[in-house]
Coordinates of C-alpha atoms in Angstrom, one line a residue:
M1 CA 1.1 22.1 -30.9
K2 CA 4.9 22.1 -30.2
K3 CA 4.9 25.1 -27.9
F4 CA 5.3 24.2 -24.2
P5 CA 5.1 26.4 -21.1
K6 CA 8.6 27.6 -20.0
N7 CA 7.9 27.1 -16.3
L8 CA 7.1 23.4 -17.0
S9 CA 10.2 23.0 -19.1
D10 CA 12.2 24.5 -16.3
K11 CA 10.8 22.0 -13.8
L12 CA 11.7 19.1 -16.1
Q13 CA 15.2 20.4 -16.6
A14 CA 15.7 20.6 -12.9
R15 CA 14.8 17.0 -12.6
V16 CA 17.4 16.2 -15.3
E17 CA 20.1 18.1 -13.4
Q18 CA 19.2 16.3 -10.2
N19 CA 19.4 12.9 -12.0
A20 CA 15.8 12.4 -10.8
L21 CA 13.8 12.5 -14.1
R22 CA 11.2 9.8 -14.1
V23 CA 10.8 7.8 -17.3
L24 CA 8.6 4.8 -18.1
P25 CA 10.7 1.6 -17.9
S26 CA 10.9 -0.9 -20.8
T27 CA 9.4 -4.3 -20.3
R28 CA 10.7 -5.7 -17.0
G29 CA 13.3 -8.4 -17.1
G30 CA 15.6 -10.3 -14.8
V31 CA 14.9 -11.9 -11.4
D32 CA 12.0 -10.0 -9.9
F33 CA 13.0 -8.1 -6.8
S34 CA 10.9 -5.0 -7.7
S35 CA 7.2 -5.8 -8.2
N36 CA 4.6 -5.9 -5.4
D37 CA 3.3 -9.3 -6.6
Y38 CA 4.4 -10.8 -3.2
L39 CA 2.5 -14.1 -3.6
G40 CA 2.8 -14.5 -7.4
F41 CA -1.0 -14.1 -7.9
A42 CA -0.6 -11.6 -10.8
A43 CA 1.1 -14.3 -13.0
S44 CA -1.0 -17.2 -11.7
A45 CA -2.5 -19.2 -14.6
S46 CA -4.7 -21.0 -12.1
L47 CA -6.3 -17.8 -10.8
F48 CA -6.7 -16.5 -14.4
H49 CA -8.6 -19.6 -15.4
Q50 CA -10.7 -19.7 -12.3
T51 CA -11.8 -16.2 -12.9
H52 CA -12.8 -17.0 -16.5
E53 CA -14.7 -20.1 -15.3
Y54 CA -16.5 -18.0 -12.7
L55 CA -17.6 -15.4 -15.2
V56 CA -18.8 -18.0 -17.7
A57 CA -20.7 -20.0 -15.0
H58 CA -22.5 -16.9 -13.9
N59 CA -23.2 -15.7 -17.5
L60 CA -21.2 -12.5 -17.0
L61 CA -19.9 -12.2 -20.6
Q62 CA -19.3 -8.4 -20.7
N63 CA -16.1 -6.4 -21.0
G64 CA -17.0 -3.3 -19.0
A65 CA -19.1 -2.0 -16.2
T66 CA -20.9 0.4 -18.6
G67 CA -21.2 3.2 -16.0
S68 CA -20.7 4.3 -12.4
R69 CA -22.0 2.0 -9.7
L70 CA -24.8 4.5 -8.9
L71 CA -26.0 4.2 -12.5
S72 CA -25.5 1.1 -14.6
G73 CA -22.2 -0.3 -13.3
N74 CA -23.2 -2.1 -10.1
H75 CA -23.1 -5.6 -11.6
A76 CA -23.8 -8.7 -9.5
V77 CA -20.2 -9.7 -8.7
Y78 CA -19.8 -6.5 -6.6
A79 CA -22.2 -7.8 -3.9
T80 CA -20.7 -11.2 -3.9
A81 CA -17.1 -9.9 -3.6
E82 CA -18.0 -7.3 -1.0
N83 CA -19.8 -9.7 1.2
Y84 CA -17.0 -12.2 1.0
I85 CA -14.3 -9.5 1.7
A86 CA -16.2 -8.2 4.7
Q87 CA -16.5 -11.7 6.2
F88 CA -12.9 -12.5 5.5
H89 CA -11.8 -9.3 7.3
Q90 CA -14.4 -9.6 10.1
S91 CA -15.8 -6.2 9.2
E92 CA -19.5 -5.1 9.3
T93 CA -19.2 -4.2 5.6
T94 CA -16.9 -2.9 2.9
L95 CA -17.0 -0.8 -0.3
L96 CA -15.0 -1.5 -3.4
F97 CA -13.1 1.3 -5.1
N98 CA -11.2 1.3 -8.5
S99 CA -7.8 1.6 -6.9
G100 CA -6.0 2.3 -3.7
Y101 CA -5.4 5.8 -4.8
D102 CA -9.1 6.3 -5.4
A103 CA -10.0 4.8 -2.0
N104 CA -7.6 7.1 -0.2
V105 CA -8.5 10.3 -2.0
G106 CA -12.2 9.4 -1.7
F107 CA -12.1 8.7 2.0
F108 CA -9.9 11.6 3.1
G109 CA -11.5 14.0 0.7
A110 CA -15.0 13.2 2.0
V111 CA -14.9 12.0 5.6
P112 CA -13.0 14.5 7.7
Q113 CA -15.0 17.7 7.9
R114 CA -14.2 21.4 8.3
N115 CA -13.0 21.9 11.9
D116 CA -12.0 18.3 12.1
I117 CA -8.3 17.5 12.6
I118 CA -6.2 14.8 10.8
L119 CA -3.0 13.6 12.4
F120 CA -1.0 11.5 10.0
D121 CA 2.3 9.6 10.1
S122 CA 5.0 11.5 8.2
L123 CA 5.7 8.5 6.0
C124 CA 2.1 8.0 4.9
H125 CA 1.7 7.3 1.1
A126 CA 1.2 10.1 -1.4
S127 CA -2.4 9.0 -2.0
I128 CA -3.3 9.6 1.6
R129 CA -1.6 13.0 1.5
D130 CA -3.4 13.9 -1.7
G131 CA -6.7 13.0 -0.1
I132 CA -5.9 15.0 2.9
Q133 CA -5.2 18.0 0.7
M134 CA -8.7 17.7 -0.7
S135 CA -10.2 17.8 2.7
A136 CA -11.5 20.9 4.5
A137 CA -10.1 19.6 7.8
R138 CA -6.8 20.8 9.3
S139 CA -4.0 18.3 9.1
F140 CA -0.7 17.8 10.9
K141 CA 2.0 15.1 10.5
F142 CA 3.7 13.4 13.4
E143 CA 7.2 11.9 13.3
H144 CA 7.3 8.4 11.9
N145 CA 6.0 5.9 14.5
N146 CA 6.7 8.5 17.2
F147 CA 3.7 8.3 19.5
E148 CA 5.0 10.8 22.0
N149 CA 4.9 13.3 19.2
L150 CA 1.5 12.2 18.2
E151 CA 0.2 12.6 21.8
E152 CA 1.6 16.1 21.9
L153 CA -0.3 16.9 18.7
I154 CA -3.5 15.4 20.1
A155 CA -3.2 17.5 23.2
K156 CA -2.8 20.7 21.1
A157 CA -5.7 19.6 18.9
K158 CA -8.0 19.0 21.8
A159 CA -7.2 22.4 23.2
T160 CA -8.6 24.1 20.1
Q161 CA -11.2 21.4 19.1
L162 CA -14.8 22.3 18.8
S163 CA -17.3 20.1 20.6
S164 CA -18.8 18.8 17.3
S165 CA -15.4 18.1 15.6
S166 CA -13.4 14.9 15.4
I167 CA -9.8 13.9 15.4
Y168 CA -8.6 11.3 12.9
I169 CA -5.3 9.4 13.3
V170 CA -3.8 7.9 10.1
T171 CA -1.1 5.3 9.7
E172 CA -0.1 2.3 7.6
S173 CA 0.3 -1.2 8.9
V174 CA 3.3 -1.8 6.6
F175 CA 5.0 1.3 5.2
S176 CA 5.6 1.2 1.5
M177 CA 9.1 2.6 1.4
D178 CA 10.6 1.4 4.7
G179 CA 8.7 -1.9 5.2
D180 CA 8.3 -1.3 8.9
S181 CA 5.2 -1.3 11.0
P182 CA 3.8 0.8 13.9
D183 CA 2.9 -0.5 17.3
L184 CA -0.8 -0.8 16.5
S185 CA -1.9 -2.0 19.9
N186 CA -0.4 1.1 21.5
L187 CA -1.9 3.3 18.7
V188 CA -5.4 1.8 19.3
Q189 CA -5.1 2.6 23.0
I190 CA -4.0 6.2 22.3
A191 CA -7.0 6.6 19.9
S192 CA -9.4 5.1 22.5
D193 CA -8.1 7.2 25.4
N194 CA -8.4 10.4 23.4
D195 CA -11.7 9.6 21.6
C196 CA -10.0 9.7 18.1
F197 CA -10.9 7.8 15.0
L198 CA -8.1 5.5 13.8
V199 CA -7.6 4.9 10.1
V200 CA -5.1 2.2 8.9
D201 CA -4.0 1.7 5.3
E202 CA -3.1 -2.1 4.9
A203 CA -2.0 -2.0 1.3
H204 CA 1.3 -3.8 1.8
A205 CA 0.0 -6.1 4.6
L206 CA -2.9 -7.7 2.7
G207 CA -1.7 -11.2 1.6
V208 CA 1.5 -10.9 3.7
V209 CA 0.7 -10.4 7.3
G210 CA -1.6 -12.7 9.4
E211 CA -2.5 -16.3 9.3
K212 CA -4.2 -16.0 6.0
G213 CA -2.7 -12.6 4.9
E214 CA -5.6 -10.8 6.4
G215 CA -3.5 -7.8 7.6
L216 CA -1.9 -6.6 10.8
V217 CA -5.0 -5.1 12.4
Q218 CA -6.9 -8.4 12.2
M219 CA -3.8 -10.5 13.2
L220 CA -3.7 -8.5 16.4
G221 CA -7.4 -8.8 16.9
L222 CA -7.9 -5.0 16.8
Q223 CA -10.5 -4.9 13.9
D224 CA -13.3 -3.7 16.3
H225 CA -11.2 -0.7 17.4
V226 CA -10.3 0.8 14.0
F227 CA -12.7 3.2 12.3
A228 CA -11.6 2.3 8.8
R229 CA -9.1 -0.1 7.1
I230 CA -8.1 0.5 3.5
M231 CA -7.2 -2.7 1.6
T232 CA -5.5 -2.4 -1.8
F233 CA -5.5 -5.3 -4.2
G234 CA -2.6 -4.4 -6.6
K235 CA 0.1 -5.8 -4.2
G236 CA -0.4 -9.1 -2.4
L237 CA -3.6 -10.0 -4.3
G238 CA -2.0 -9.5 -7.7
C239 CA -5.0 -7.8 -9.3
H240 CA -6.5 -4.3 -9.2
G241 CA -8.9 -2.2 -7.0
A242 CA -9.3 -1.6 -3.3
S243 CA -11.8 -1.6 -0.5
I244 CA -12.6 0.4 2.6
L245 CA -13.7 -1.7 5.5
G246 CA -15.9 -0.3 8.2
S247 CA -19.4 0.2 9.5
Q248 CA -22.6 0.3 7.4
D249 CA -22.9 4.0 8.3
L250 CA -19.4 4.6 6.8
K251 CA -20.3 2.7 3.7
N252 CA -23.5 4.7 3.3
Y253 CA -21.6 7.9 3.8
L254 CA -18.9 7.0 1.2
V255 CA -21.6 6.0 -1.4
N256 CA -23.1 9.5 -1.0
F257 CA -20.1 11.7 -0.6
A258 CA -16.8 10.1 -1.9
R259 CA -16.3 11.7 -5.3
S260 CA -13.8 9.2 -6.5
F261 CA -16.5 6.5 -6.0
I262 CA -19.5 8.5 -7.3
Y263 CA -18.0 10.0 -10.5
T264 CA -16.2 7.1 -12.1
T265 CA -17.0 4.1 -14.2
G266 CA -17.1 1.0 -12.0
L267 CA -14.6 -1.9 -12.3
S268 CA -15.5 -4.5 -15.0
P269 CA -17.0 -7.9 -13.9
H270 CA -13.7 -9.5 -14.8
S271 CA -11.8 -7.2 -12.4
V272 CA -14.2 -7.8 -9.5
A273 CA -14.3 -11.5 -10.2
T274 CA -10.5 -11.6 -10.1
I275 CA -10.6 -9.9 -6.7
F276 CA -13.1 -12.5 -5.4
V277 CA -11.2 -15.5 -6.7
A278 CA -7.9 -14.1 -5.3
Y279 CA -9.5 -13.7 -1.8
N280 CA -10.8 -17.3 -2.1
H281 CA -7.3 -18.5 -2.8
L282 CA -5.9 -16.6 0.2
D283 CA -8.6 -18.2 2.4
Q284 CA -8.1 -21.7 1.2
D285 CA -4.4 -22.2 0.4
A286 CA -1.5 -20.8 2.6
T287 CA 1.3 -22.4 0.6
A288 CA 2.3 -19.2 -1.2
L289 CA 2.3 -17.2 2.1
S290 CA 4.3 -19.8 3.9
Q291 CA 7.0 -19.7 1.1
L292 CA 7.1 -15.9 1.2
R293 CA 7.7 -15.9 5.0
E294 CA 10.5 -18.4 4.5
N295 CA 12.1 -16.1 2.0
I296 CA 11.8 -13.1 4.3
V297 CA 13.5 -14.9 7.1
H298 CA 16.3 -16.1 4.7
F299 CA 16.8 -12.6 3.3
N300 CA 17.3 -11.2 6.8
Q301 CA 19.7 -14.0 7.7
I302 CA 21.8 -13.5 4.6
K303 CA 22.1 -9.8 4.9
N304 CA 23.2 -10.2 8.5
M305 CA 25.8 -12.9 7.5
L306 CA 27.2 -10.7 4.7
G307 CA 27.4 -7.6 6.9
V308 CA 25.0 -5.5 4.9
K309 CA 22.4 -5.4 7.6
P310 CA 23.4 -1.8 8.8
L311 CA 22.4 -0.5 5.3
F312 CA 18.8 -1.7 5.7
V313 CA 15.8 -0.2 7.4
R314 CA 14.7 -2.7 10.1
S315 CA 11.9 -4.7 8.5
K316 CA 10.3 -8.2 8.8
S317 CA 8.0 -7.6 5.9
A318 CA 8.4 -8.3 2.1
I319 CA 9.8 -4.8 1.6
Q320 CA 13.5 -4.5 2.4
S321 CA 15.1 -1.1 1.8
A322 CA 18.9 -0.5 1.7
I323 CA 19.7 3.2 2.3
I324 CA 22.3 4.4 -0.2
P325 CA 22.4 8.2 -0.1
G326 CA 22.6 10.1 -3.4
N327 CA 20.7 9.7 -6.6
D328 CA 23.8 9.1 -8.6
K329 CA 25.2 6.4 -6.4
V330 CA 22.0 4.4 -5.8
K331 CA 21.2 4.5 -9.6
M332 CA 24.7 3.2 -10.4
I333 CA 24.4 0.3 -8.0
A334 CA 20.9 -0.5 -9.3
N335 CA 22.2 -0.5 -12.8
Q336 CA 25.0 -2.9 -11.8
L337 CA 22.5 -5.3 -10.3
Q338 CA 20.3 -5.1 -13.3
K339 CA 23.2 -5.9 -15.6
E340 CA 23.7 -9.1 -13.5
G341 CA 20.1 -10.1 -14.2
F342 CA 18.4 -8.8 -11.0
D343 CA 15.4 -6.5 -11.3
V344 CA 16.1 -4.2 -8.4
K345 CA 14.9 -0.6 -8.5
A346 CA 16.5 2.6 -7.1
I347 CA 14.1 4.9 -5.2
L348 CA 15.3 8.4 -5.8
S349 CA 14.6 11.8 -4.1
P350 CA 12.2 13.5 -4.3
T351 CA 10.1 10.3 -4.0
V352 CA 12.0 9.8 -0.7
P353 CA 13.7 12.7 1.2
E354 CA 17.2 13.7 0.0
G355 CA 19.7 11.5 1.8
Q356 CA 17.2 8.6 2.1
E357 CA 17.7 7.3 -1.5
R358 CA 17.5 3.5 -1.5
L359 CA 17.4 0.2 -3.2
R360 CA 14.0 -1.3 -2.5
F361 CA 14.0 -5.1 -2.6
C362 CA 10.5 -6.7 -2.8
L363 CA 10.5 -10.3 -1.8
H364 CA 8.2 -12.9 -3.3
N365 CA 7.2 -16.5 -2.7
Y366 CA 8.8 -17.4 -6.1
N367 CA 12.3 -16.0 -5.3
T368 CA 14.7 -18.8 -4.7
K369 CA 17.2 -18.9 -1.8
E370 CA 20.0 -19.0 -4.3
Q371 CA 18.7 -15.8 -6.0
I372 CA 18.5 -14.1 -2.6
E373 CA 22.0 -15.1 -1.7
K374 CA 23.5 -13.9 -5.0
V375 CA 21.8 -10.5 -5.1
L376 CA 22.9 -9.7 -1.6
T377 CA 26.4 -10.9 -2.3
L378 CA 26.6 -8.6 -5.3
L379 CA 25.1 -5.7 -3.2
S380 CA 27.9 -6.3 -0.6
A381 CA 30.6 -6.2 -3.3
Y382 CA 29.3 -3.0 -4.9
V383 CA 28.7 -1.1 -1.7
F384 CA 31.9 -2.0 0.0
A385 CA 34.2 -1.9 -3.1

């Protein structure tokens, strides 16, 4: 059928006119400053072969899960991986989901109840927002990392709160577009003082923050003061899937009420084994993490030396964002960098607010210091030309 609804055509045309139409890119090329594979695990031949050897050794020679985990898909690797992940993160237990998106929509769509209140950071990821929209709870956003604003909202919420209702505070440990972090110790205190439940998405901290890449919450020793942590494996772990860390009661509740868990085919044995092997690698070898940290320090030193530091959002993480307002301008500079052999992506509005368009540099353990110096030198030349 060639006929297409006019209102949908109009929305596509508006994106074209804004120079914001999304298209699937061709095969990625050039020096990688765009992927979330911070530790190089996604392309690791060693992890690939270790996963295969694990499956063969445990006679897990099947391609799919065959059904949801509540039916036929709860194969043996799930229990092995979940037990290991819970121990690694010093959590009572954890529950694996098919993706970070599934984990967030499952959690927020099921846990906060009618008459509950969700207070979320204004820069929280789209998957968190989508989950909140599925919830029957009321929700309000607070200004990014502005805890005075948060406390004002808490006071208003408590004034209208029913005795049986709960307040959930939601943030990320490393924000996906800015690369910055909240003052989690302060946030834990605010949650404790006001009897709120704190939820932290650690998607971009796993594998990057902490002695073994365990995340910001655990690095600060706050794991016993957080109601739930969401860990996503498609970034630092280089594979796929996610888990929600928390109490046994929370796990039992999610198994019974999280629709994105209940009504989907489980991950294949190969996918879960890859998660398990990647966690083992994090636990036993800090070489990749050490090299990543050296590169983050070097990137910050060079951007300061070249005078481009004012362009960047303050960040000590693997995500470094240079604000270059306007879709046309930021796309032009991204194209120039790509022509020079550097895979740097422009982040356009409406993905980020208008005026906050940016080049998003993702750093990796396998980027060389020479590559970092050259890409920032080119950036300086293009911006200040």
